[in-house]
Tab-separated table of C-alpha atoms and ligand atoms in Angstrom:
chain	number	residue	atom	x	y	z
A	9	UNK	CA	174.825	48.950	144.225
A	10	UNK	CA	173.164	49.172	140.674
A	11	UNK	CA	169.603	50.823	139.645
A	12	UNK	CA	168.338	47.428	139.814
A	13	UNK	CA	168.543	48.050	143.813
A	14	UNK	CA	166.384	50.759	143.678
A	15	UNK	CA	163.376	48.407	141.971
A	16	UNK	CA	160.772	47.765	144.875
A	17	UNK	CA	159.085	44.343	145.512
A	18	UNK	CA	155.114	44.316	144.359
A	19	UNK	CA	153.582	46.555	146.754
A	20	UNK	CA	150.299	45.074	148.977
A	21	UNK	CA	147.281	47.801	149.300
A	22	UNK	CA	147.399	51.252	148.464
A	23	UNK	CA	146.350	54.017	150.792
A	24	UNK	CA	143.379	56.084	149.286
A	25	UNK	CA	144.553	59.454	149.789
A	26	UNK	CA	146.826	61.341	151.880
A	27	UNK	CA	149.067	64.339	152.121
A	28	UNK	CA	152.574	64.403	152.599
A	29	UNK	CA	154.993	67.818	152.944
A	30	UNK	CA	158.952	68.121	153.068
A	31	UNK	CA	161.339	70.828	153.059
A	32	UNK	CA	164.813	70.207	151.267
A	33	UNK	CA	168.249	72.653	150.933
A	34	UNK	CA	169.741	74.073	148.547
A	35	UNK	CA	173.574	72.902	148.342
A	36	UNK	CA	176.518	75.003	147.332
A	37	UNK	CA	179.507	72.736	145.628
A	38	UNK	CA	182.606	72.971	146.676
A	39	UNK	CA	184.059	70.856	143.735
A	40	UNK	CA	181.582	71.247	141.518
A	41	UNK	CA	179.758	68.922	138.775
A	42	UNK	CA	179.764	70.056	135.372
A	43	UNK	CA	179.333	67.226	132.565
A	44	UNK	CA	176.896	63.826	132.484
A	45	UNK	CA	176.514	60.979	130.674
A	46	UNK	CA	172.951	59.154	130.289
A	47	UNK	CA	171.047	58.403	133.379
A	48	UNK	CA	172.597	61.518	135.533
A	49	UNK	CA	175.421	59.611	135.653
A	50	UNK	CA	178.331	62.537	136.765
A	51	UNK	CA	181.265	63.073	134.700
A	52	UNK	CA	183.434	63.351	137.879
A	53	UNK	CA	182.662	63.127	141.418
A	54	UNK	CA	181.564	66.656	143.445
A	55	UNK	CA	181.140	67.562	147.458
A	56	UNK	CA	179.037	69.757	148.460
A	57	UNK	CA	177.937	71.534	152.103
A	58	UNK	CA	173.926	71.571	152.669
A	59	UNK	CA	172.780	74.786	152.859
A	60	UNK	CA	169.921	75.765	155.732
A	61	UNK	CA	167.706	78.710	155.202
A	62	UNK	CA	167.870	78.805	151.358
A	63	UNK	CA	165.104	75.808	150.904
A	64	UNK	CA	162.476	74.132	148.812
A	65	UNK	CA	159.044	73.332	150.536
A	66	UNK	CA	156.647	71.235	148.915
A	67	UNK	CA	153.629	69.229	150.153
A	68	UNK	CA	152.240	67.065	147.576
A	69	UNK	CA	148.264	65.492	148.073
A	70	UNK	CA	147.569	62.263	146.393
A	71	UNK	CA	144.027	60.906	145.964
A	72	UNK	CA	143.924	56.859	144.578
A	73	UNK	CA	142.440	57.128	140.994
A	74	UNK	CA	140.221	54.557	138.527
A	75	UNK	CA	143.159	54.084	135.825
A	76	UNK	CA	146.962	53.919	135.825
A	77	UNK	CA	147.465	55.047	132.341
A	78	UNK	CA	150.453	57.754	132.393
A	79	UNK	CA	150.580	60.206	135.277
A	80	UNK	CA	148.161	62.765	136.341
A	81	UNK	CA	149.598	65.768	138.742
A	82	UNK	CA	148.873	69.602	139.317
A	83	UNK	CA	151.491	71.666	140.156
A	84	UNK	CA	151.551	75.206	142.169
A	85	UNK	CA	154.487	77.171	142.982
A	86	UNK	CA	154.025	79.612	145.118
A	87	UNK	CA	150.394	79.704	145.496
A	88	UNK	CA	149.704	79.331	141.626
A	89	UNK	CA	149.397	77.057	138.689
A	90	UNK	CA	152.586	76.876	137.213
A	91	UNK	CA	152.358	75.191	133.563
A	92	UNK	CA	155.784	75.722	132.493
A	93	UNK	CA	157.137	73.802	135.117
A	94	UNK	CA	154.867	70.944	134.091
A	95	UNK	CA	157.387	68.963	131.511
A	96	UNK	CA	160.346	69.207	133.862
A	97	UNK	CA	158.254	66.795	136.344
A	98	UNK	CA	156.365	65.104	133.500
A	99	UNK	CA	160.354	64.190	132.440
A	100	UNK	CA	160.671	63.246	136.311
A	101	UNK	CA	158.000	60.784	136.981
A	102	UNK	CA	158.594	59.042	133.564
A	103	UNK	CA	162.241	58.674	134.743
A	104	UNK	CA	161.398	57.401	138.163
A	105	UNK	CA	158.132	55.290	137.264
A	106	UNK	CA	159.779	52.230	137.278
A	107	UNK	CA	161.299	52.137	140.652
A	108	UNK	CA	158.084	53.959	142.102
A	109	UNK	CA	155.194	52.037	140.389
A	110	UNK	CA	152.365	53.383	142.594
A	111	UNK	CA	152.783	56.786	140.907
A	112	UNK	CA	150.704	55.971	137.782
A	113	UNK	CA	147.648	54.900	140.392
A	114	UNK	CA	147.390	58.458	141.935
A	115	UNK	CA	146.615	61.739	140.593
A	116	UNK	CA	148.826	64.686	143.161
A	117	UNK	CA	148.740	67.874	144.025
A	118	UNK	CA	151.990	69.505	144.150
A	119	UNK	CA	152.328	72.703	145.691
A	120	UNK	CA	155.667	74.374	146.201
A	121	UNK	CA	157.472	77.153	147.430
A	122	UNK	CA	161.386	78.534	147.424
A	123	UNK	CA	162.513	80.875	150.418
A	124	UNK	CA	164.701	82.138	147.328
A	125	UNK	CA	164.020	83.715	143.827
A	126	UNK	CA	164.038	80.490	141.507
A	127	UNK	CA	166.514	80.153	138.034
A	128	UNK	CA	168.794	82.708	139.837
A	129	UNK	CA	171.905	80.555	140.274
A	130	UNK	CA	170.847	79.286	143.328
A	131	UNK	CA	170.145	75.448	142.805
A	132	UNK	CA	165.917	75.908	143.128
A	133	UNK	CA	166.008	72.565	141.288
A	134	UNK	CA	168.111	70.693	143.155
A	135	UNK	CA	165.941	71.484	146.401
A	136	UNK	CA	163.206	71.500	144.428
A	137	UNK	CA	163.580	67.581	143.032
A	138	UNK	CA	165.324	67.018	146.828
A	139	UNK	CA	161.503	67.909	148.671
A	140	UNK	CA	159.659	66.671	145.856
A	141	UNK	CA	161.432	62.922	146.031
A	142	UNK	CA	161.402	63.329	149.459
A	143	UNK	CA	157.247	63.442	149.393
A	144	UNK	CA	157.515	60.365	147.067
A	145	UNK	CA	159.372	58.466	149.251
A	146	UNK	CA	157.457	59.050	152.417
A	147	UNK	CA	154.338	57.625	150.419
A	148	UNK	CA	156.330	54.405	149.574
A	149	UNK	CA	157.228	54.428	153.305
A	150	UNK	CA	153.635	54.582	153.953
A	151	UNK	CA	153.027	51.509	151.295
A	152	UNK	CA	155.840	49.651	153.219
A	153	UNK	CA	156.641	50.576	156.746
A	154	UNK	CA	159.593	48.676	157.406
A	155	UNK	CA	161.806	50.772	155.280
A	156	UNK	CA	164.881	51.167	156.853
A	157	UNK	CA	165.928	55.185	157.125
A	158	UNK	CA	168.817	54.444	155.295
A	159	UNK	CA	167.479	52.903	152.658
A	160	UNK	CA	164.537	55.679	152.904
A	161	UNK	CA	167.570	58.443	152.201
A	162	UNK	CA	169.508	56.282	149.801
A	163	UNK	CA	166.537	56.041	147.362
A	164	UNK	CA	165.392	59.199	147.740
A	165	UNK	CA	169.378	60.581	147.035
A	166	UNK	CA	168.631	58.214	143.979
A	167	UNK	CA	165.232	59.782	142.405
A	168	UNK	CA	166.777	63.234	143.552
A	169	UNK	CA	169.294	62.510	140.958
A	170	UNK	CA	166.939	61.869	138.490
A	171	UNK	CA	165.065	64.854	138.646
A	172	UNK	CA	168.330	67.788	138.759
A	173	UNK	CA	172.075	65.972	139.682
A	174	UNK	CA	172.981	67.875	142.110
A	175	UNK	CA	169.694	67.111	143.903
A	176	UNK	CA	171.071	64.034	145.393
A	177	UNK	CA	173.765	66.492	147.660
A	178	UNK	CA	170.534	67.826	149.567
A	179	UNK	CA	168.904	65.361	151.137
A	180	UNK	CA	171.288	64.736	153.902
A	181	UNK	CA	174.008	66.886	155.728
A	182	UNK	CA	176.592	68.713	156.420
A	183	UNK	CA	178.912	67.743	153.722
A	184	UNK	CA	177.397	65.591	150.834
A	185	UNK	CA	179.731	63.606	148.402
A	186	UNK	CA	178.443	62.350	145.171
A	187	UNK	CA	180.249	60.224	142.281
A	188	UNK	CA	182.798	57.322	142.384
A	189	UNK	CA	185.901	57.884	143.824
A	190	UNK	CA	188.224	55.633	145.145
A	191	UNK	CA	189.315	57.640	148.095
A	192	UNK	CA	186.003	57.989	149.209
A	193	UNK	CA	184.268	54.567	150.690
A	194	UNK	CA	180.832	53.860	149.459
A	195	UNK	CA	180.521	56.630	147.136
A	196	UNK	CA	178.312	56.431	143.936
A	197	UNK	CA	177.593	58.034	140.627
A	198	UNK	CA	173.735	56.755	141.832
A	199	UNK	CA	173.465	58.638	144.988
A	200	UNK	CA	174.780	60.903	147.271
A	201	UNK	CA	176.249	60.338	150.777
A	202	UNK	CA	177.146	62.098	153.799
A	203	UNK	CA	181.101	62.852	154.050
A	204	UNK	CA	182.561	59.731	156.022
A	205	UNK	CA	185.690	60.733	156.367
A	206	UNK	CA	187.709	63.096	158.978
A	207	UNK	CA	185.892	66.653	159.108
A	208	UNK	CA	187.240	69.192	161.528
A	209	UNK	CA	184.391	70.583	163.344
A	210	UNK	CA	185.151	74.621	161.732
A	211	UNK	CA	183.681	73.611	158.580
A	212	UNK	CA	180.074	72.395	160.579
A	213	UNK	CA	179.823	76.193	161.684
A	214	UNK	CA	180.413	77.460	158.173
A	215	UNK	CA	178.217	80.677	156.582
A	216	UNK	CA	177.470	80.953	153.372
A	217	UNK	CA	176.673	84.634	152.546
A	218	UNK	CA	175.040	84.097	149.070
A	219	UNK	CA	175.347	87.598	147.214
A	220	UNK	CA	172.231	87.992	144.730
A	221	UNK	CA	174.158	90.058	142.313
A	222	UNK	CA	171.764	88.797	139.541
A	223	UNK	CA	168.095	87.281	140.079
A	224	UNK	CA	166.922	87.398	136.428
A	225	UNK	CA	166.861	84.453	134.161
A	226	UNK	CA	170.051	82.857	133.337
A	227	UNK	CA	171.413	82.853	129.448
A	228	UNK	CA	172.205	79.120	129.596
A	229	UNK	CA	170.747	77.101	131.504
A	230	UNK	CA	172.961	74.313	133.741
A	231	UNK	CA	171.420	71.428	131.653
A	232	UNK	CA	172.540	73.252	128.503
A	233	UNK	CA	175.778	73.592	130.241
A	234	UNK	CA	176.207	70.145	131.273
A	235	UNK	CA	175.467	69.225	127.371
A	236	UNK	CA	178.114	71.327	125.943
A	237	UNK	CA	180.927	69.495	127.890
A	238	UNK	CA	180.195	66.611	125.907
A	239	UNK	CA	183.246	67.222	122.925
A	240	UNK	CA	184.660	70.024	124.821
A	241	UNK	CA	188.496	70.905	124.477
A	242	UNK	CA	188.797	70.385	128.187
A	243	UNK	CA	186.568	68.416	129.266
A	244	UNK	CA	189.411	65.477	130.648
A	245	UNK	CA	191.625	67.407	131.677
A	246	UNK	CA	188.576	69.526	134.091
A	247	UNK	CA	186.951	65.921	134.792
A	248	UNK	CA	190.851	64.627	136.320
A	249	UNK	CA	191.503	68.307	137.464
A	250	UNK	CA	187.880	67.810	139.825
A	251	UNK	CA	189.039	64.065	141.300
A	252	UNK	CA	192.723	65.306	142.122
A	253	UNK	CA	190.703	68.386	144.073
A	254	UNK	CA	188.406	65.870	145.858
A	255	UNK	CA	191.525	64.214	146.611
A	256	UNK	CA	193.390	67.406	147.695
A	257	UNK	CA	190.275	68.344	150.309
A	258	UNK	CA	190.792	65.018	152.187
A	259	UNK	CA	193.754	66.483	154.249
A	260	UNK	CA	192.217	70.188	154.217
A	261	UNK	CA	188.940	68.475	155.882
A	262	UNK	CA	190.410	66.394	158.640
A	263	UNK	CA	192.992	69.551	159.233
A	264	UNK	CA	190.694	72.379	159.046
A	265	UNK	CA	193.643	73.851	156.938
A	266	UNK	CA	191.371	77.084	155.920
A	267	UNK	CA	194.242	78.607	153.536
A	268	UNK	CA	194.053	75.575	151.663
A	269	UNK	CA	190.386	74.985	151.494
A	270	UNK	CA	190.160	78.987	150.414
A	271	UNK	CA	192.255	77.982	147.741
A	272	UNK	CA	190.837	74.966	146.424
A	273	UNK	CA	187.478	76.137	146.983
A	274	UNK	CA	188.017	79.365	144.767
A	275	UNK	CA	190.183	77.178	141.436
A	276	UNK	CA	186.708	75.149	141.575
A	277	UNK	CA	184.483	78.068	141.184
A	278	UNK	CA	186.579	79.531	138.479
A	279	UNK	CA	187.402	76.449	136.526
A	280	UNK	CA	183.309	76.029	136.883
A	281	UNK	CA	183.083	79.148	134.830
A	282	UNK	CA	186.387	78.667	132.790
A	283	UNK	CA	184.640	75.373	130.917
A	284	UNK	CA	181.836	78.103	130.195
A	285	UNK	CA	183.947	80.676	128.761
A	286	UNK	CA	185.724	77.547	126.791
A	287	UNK	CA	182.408	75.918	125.372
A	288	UNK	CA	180.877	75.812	121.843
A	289	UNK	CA	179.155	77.997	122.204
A	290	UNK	CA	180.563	80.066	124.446
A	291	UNK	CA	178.872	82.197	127.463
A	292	UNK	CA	179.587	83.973	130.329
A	293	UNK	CA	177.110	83.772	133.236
A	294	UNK	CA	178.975	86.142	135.503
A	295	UNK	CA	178.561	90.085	135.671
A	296	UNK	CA	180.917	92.400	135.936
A	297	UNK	CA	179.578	92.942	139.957
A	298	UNK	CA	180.553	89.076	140.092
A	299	UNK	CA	184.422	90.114	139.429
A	300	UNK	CA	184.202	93.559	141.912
A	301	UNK	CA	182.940	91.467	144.130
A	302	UNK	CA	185.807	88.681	143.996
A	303	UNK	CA	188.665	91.264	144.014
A	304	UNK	CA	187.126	93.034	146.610
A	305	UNK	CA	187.488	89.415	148.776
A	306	UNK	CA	190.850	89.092	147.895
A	307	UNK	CA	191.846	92.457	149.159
A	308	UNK	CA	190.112	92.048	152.174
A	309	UNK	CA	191.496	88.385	152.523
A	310	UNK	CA	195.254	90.203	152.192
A	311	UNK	CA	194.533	93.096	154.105
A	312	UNK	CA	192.788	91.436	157.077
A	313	UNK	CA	194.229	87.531	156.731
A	314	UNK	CA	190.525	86.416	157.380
A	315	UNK	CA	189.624	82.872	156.088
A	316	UNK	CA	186.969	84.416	153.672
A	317	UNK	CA	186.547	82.610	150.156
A	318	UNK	CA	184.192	82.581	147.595
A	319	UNK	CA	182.338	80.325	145.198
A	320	UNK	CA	179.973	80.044	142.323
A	321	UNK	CA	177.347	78.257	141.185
A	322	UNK	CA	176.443	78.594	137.737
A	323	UNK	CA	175.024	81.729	137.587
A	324	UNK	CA	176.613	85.394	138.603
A	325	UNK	CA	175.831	85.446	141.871
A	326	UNK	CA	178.732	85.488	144.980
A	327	UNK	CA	178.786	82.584	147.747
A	328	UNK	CA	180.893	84.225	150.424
A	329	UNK	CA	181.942	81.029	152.416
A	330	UNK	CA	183.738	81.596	155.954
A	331	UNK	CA	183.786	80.393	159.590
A	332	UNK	CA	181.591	81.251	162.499
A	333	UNK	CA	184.208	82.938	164.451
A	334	UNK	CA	184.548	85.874	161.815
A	335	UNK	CA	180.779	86.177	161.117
A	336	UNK	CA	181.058	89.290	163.083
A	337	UNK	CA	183.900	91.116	160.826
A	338	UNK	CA	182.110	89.273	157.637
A	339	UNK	CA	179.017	90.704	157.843
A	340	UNK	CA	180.952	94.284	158.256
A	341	UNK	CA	182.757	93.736	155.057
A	342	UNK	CA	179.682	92.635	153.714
A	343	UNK	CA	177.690	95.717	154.031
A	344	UNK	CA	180.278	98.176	154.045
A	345	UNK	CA	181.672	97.073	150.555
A	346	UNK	CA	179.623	93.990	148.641
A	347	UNK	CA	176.080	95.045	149.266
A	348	UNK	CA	176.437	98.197	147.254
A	349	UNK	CA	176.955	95.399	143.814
A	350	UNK	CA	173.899	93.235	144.868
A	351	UNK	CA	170.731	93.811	143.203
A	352	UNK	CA	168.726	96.182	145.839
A	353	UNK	CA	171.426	95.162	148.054
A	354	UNK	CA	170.069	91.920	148.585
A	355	UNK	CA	171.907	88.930	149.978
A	356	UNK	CA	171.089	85.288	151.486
A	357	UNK	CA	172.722	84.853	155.170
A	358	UNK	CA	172.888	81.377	154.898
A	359	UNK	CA	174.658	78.880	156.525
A	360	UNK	CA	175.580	74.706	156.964
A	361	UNK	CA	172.400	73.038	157.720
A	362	UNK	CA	171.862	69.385	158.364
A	363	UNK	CA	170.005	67.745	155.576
A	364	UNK	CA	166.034	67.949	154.643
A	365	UNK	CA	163.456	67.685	157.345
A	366	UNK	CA	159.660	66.334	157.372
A	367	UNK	CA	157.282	69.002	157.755
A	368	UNK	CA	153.835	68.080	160.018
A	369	UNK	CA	150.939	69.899	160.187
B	29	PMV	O1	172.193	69.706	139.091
B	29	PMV	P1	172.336	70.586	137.914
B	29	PMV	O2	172.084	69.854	136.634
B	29	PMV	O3	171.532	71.836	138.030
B	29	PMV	O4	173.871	71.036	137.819
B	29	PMV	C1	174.460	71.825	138.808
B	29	PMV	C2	175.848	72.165	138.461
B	29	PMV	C3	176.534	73.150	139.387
B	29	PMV	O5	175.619	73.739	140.275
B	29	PMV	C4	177.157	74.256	138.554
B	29	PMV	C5	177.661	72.496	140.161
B	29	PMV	C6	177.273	71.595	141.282
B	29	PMV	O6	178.007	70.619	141.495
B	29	PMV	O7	176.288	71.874	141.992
């Protein structure tokens, strides 16, 4: 498929006004993106789980107006009129006009709300483009009705992309796969799609404990990041180091071979941050809780031979991944020995969800 897919046929009549509301996931990477050309285009390919209770909701009003002349939208996040949000979708809709060209003939109403503290390493913009192309989509739906739900998810993996990259992984669930790869059939740099492949059923009951060791604003933010792998020292050897890993899963999915997906899950996270420590300039976006809280894991992994692992996102705080069957000694570790390095001793119990979901009133 090319963009040129994604261009709709002229549209009949218009509905006057409406209001639409969808709540998208967060996603945590297992191999992770990190580098883009033009367009959102991925440097190299990245899988991701969908994430459940840490979520975007927005709900987004349109009302038909007199002219089509650029694009006219409010926006309210969490109850209030956020202007300095206001480029980021102004950059959106100008990206996306062309293969949504009713969105010049409406002024909206966007209201939206996190179930998580935004810009604090947990991927608010990635649900937050997810539930806001979502909204957009369900109005072309509206405008043509015979939309197939396929083709309804594809294109709204598509605009996701537009909007944040990693947006496109949380539309659909468990395990979302985005970027060319050979190995993987039907997978695109334009859109994300659901695993196809052999998945043992242990990684559908997976938790992600999601320690908030740092809810502040980030240093650098990931579209800074992504720019400074463009020249970088590494950058081919990380983008061929992130295929052979996608690669390397294949068996460690269809096995549930947890010592290996601990392991491969865990080089990701810290090659993530390596690239950071390696740019020009250079940053760090963990904390020194980030690194108590890692060799504290990897005690507890030797001592106890629990599948636990951990990731990162790019920001400080933890993702404690594990099974189901050892949420029960998990959460123990968790509060006897990683609470005390959250901030106020906060953490996410989150866990695999299943993709985005239509919310009615
Ligand atoms: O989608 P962006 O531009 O916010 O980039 C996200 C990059 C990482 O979260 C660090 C990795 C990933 O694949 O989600």
């Amino acid at each position: 498929m090319t963009e040129k897919d994604f261009l709709p046929q002229p549209y009949g009549k218009l509905p006057e006004s409406g209001r639409i509301c969808w709540r998208a996931p967060s996603n945590i990477a297992l191999v992770k993106y990190w580098g883009k050309g033009p367009d959102q285009v991925p440097a190299n390919p990245s899988i991701s789980f969908t994430l459940d209770r840490a979520a975007t909701t927005t709900s987004v009003r349109f009302h038909k107006r007199n002219t089509r002349e650029g694009f006219s939208f409010d926006l309210l996040l969490e109850g209030r009129p956020q202007e300095d949000f206001k480029p980021k979708i102004q950059t959106f809709f100008g990206r996306i006009g062309a293969y949504l060209p009713f969105l010049g003939a409406y002024h909206f109403e966007i209201e939206t709300s996190n179930s998580f503290p935004h810009s604090s390493g947990i991927a608010s913009s990635a649900s937050g483009m997810a539930a806001l192309a979502l909204c957009l989509m369900d109005l072309e739906r509206q405008i043509r009705p015979s939309m197939e739900p396929g083709d309804f998810h594809r294109k709204a993996s598509f605009l996701a992309r537009l909007g944040s990259g990693s947006a496109c992984r949380s539309i659909a669930g468990q395990l979302v796969q985005w970027g060319e790869h050979p190995g993987i059939p039907g997978s695109s740099d334009l859109f994300g799609v659901e695993y196809p492949l052999a998945l043992d059923p242990v990684f559908g009951t997976y938790r992600d404990t999601i320690l908030l060791v740092h809810t502040g604003s980030k240093q650098i933010s990931s579209s800074q990041g992504h720019r400074l792998v463009q020249g970088h020292p590494y950058a081919t050897g990380r983008f061929a180091q992130a295929r052979g890993h996608l690669d390397g899963l294949r068996p460690i999915l269809a096995s549930g071979d947890l010592q290996g997906f601990n392991a491969l899950v865990e080089s990701e996270a810290l090659s993530l941050h390596a690239m950071m420590l390696a740019s020009s300039p250079y940053f760090i976006l963990m904390k020194p809780a980030t690194l108590e809280i890692i060799e504290k894991v990897w005690a507890y992994r030797q001592r106890s031979g629990l599948p636990l692992c951990f990731t990162l996102d790019a920001g400080a705080n933890v993702h404690l991944l594990y099974p189901a069957e050892v949420e029960r000694q998990a959460m123990d570790f968790i509060e006897r020995e990683l609470k005390a390095h959250c901030q106020g001793g906060r953490y996410i119990a989150d866990r695999v969800g299943k993709g985005a979901r239509k919310i009615n009133d």
